[in-house]
XYZ file of C-alpha atoms in Angstrom:
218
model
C 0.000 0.000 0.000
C 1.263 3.402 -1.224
C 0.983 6.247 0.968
C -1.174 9.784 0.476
C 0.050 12.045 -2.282
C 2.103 15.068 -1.631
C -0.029 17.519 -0.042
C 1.101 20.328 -2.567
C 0.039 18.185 -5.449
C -3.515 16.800 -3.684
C -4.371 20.411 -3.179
C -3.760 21.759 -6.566
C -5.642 18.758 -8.456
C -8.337 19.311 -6.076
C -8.586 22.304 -6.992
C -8.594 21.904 -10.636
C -11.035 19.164 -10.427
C -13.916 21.536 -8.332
C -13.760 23.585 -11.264
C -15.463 21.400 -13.084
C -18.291 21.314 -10.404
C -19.084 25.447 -10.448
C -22.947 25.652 -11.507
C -23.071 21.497 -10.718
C -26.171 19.847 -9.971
C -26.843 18.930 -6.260
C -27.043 15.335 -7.334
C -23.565 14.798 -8.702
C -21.490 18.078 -7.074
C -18.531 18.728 -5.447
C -20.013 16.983 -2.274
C -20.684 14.086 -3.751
C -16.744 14.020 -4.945
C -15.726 14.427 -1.059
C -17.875 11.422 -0.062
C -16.389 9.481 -2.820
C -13.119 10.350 -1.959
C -13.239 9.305 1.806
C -15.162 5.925 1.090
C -12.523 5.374 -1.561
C -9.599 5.563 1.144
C -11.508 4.249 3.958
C -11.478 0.806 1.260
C -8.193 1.207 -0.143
C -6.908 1.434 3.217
C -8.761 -2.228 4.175
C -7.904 -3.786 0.653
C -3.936 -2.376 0.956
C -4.513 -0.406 -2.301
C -2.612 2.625 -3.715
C -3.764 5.216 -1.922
C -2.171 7.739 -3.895
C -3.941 6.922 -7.217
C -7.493 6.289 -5.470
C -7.000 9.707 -4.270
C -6.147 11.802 -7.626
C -9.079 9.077 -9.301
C -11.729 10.007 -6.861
C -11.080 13.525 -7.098
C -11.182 13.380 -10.854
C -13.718 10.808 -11.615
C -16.725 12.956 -12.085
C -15.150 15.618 -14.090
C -17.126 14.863 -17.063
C -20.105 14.694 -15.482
C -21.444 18.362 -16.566
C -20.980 17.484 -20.126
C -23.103 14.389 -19.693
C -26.277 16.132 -17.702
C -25.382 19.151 -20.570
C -26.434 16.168 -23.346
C -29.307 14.859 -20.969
C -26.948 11.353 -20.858
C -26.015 10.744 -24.347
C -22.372 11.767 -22.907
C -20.575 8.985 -20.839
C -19.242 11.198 -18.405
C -16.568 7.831 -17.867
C -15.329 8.753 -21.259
C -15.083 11.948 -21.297
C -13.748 12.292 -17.465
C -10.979 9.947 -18.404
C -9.833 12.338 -21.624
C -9.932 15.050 -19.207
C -7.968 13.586 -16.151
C -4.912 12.226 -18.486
C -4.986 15.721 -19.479
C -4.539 17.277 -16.074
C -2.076 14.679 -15.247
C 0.275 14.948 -18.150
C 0.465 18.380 -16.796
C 1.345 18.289 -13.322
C 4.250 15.752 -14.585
C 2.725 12.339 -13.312
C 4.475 9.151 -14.216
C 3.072 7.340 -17.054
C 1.986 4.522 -14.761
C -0.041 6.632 -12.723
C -1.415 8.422 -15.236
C -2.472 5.390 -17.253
C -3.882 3.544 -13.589
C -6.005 6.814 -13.207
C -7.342 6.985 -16.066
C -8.205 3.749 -15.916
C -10.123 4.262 -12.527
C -11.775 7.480 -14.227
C -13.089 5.645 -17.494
C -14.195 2.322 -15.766
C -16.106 3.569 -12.547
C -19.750 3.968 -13.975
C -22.666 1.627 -13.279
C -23.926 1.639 -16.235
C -20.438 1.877 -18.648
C -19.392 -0.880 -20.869
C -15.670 -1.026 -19.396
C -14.992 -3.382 -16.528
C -12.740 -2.001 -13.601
C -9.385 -4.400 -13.497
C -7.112 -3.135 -11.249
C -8.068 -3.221 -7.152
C -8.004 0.565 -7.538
C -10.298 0.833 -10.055
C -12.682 -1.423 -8.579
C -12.998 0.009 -4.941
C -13.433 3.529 -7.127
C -16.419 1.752 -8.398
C -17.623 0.525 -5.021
C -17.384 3.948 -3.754
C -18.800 5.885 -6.504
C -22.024 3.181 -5.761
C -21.873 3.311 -2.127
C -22.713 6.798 -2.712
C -25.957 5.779 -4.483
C -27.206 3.682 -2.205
C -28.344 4.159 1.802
C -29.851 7.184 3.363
C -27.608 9.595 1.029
C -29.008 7.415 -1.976
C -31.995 8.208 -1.335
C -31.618 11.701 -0.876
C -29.387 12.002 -4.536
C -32.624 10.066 -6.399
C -34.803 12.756 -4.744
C -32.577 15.585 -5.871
C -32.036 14.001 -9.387
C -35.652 13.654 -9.998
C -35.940 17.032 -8.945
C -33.816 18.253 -11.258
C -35.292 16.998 -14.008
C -38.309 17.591 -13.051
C -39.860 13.815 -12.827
C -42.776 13.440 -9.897
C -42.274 13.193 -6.342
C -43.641 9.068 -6.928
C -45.022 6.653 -9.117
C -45.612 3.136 -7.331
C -46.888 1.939 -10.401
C -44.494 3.034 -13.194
C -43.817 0.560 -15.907
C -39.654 1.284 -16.518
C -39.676 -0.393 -19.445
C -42.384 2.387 -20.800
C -40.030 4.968 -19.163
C -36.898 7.104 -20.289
C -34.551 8.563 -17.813
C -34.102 13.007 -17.892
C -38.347 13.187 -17.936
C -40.881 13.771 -15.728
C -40.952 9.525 -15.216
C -37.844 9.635 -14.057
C -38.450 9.560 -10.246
C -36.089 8.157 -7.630
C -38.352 4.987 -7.819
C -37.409 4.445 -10.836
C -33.903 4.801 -10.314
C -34.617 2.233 -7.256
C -36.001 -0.526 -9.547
C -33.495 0.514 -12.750
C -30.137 0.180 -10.663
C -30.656 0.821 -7.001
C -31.453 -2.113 -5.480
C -29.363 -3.815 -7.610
C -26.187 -1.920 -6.593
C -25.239 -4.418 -3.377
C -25.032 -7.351 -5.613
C -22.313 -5.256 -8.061
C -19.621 -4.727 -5.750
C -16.391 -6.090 -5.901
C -14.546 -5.717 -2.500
C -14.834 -7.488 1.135
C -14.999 -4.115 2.389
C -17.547 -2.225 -0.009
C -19.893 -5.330 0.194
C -19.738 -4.887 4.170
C -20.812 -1.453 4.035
C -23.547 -1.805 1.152
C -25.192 -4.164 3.341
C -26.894 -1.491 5.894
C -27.007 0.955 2.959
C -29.072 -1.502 0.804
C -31.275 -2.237 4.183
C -32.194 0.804 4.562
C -32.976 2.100 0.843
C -35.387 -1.052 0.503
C -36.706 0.003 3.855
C -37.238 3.482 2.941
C -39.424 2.555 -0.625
C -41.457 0.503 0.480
C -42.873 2.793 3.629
C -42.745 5.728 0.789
C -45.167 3.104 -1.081
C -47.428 2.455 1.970
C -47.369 6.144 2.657
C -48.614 6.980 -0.526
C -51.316 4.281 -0.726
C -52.276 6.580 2.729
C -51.628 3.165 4.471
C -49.199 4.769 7.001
């Protein structure tokens, strides 16, 4: 395991990377990065990863996400993140080991991409990023999501496969029954699987008393 990066060289790609988050939606901002970032070590730290290049991949992982909400998802922000962290890298005079482990991280962390995550690092970036997505804090970035595009508060009986994501269907149930609940059963440390398990508890907890509540049940 690889200690912390120079403290100089954290706090300038930090700072380059909440650049990209100025004007950022609540569900995917800055905030989100932080949580990322300290689930991400808090793993790395269990699994005796590289700490170093969790850190710069965390911080940089989401950096294309504005140009995907800008195209309403036809932009994998994976893709376009990864173009854009080698970038940054290359300039601050990384290694081309790093660089390459990075971008790997950056361009393989989505739920939803096509590339796998190989390396450890690039796997418990990927547990993170969905440990973020799941839980009480899940919850509360479907909500804001939904919000955002403004989809309806609930709809216990949507049909998803009748449904496209950025409209007013797309409500944090929907995300719960499109990739959600399915999240526990994708992770691929000791560690992240340990934590999902409360997380996932809870988030199936929390839709199904939103579903009695609705029903005025509860």
């Amino acid at each position: 395991m690889r200690s912390a990066l120079p403290p100089a060289l954290a706090s300038s790609i930090r700072k380059e990377a909440g650049a990209f988050f100025r004007g950022a939606r609540g569900s995917h901002d800055w905030d989100h990065t932080e949580r990322v970032l300290r689930l991400a070590l808090r793993i790395g730290r269990k699994e005796k990863a590289d700490l170093g290049v969790l850190t710069l991949a965390a911080l940089l992982h989401d950096i294309g996400r504005g140009e995907e909400d800008r195209s309403n998802g036809k932009v994998c922000h994976g893709r376009s993140g990864a173009v854009l962290a080698e970038g940054i890298l290359r300039q601050h005079g990384l290694d081309p080991a790093t660089v390459r482990a990075v971008v790997h991280c950056v361009r393989t962390h989505r739920y939803r991409g096509r590339a796998k995550p190989r390396t450890l690092e690039a796997r418990i970036l990927f547990d993170a990023d969905k440990l973020d997505s799941i839980g009480a804090v899940g919850v509360g970035r479907a909500f804001l999501f939904a919000g955002e595009v403004g989809a309806r508060l609930h709809d216990q009986a949507i049909d998803v496969a009748k449904t496209k994501p950025y409209t007013r269907e797309d409500t944090a149930y929907r995300e719960f029954l499109v990739k959600l609940r399915r999240v526990r059963d994708r992770l691929t440390t000791r560690e992240g699987r340990r934590i999902a398990a409360g997380r996932h508890r809870f988030m199936v907890a929390f839709f199904d008393r939103l579903k009695r509540e609705t029903e005025g049940l509860l």
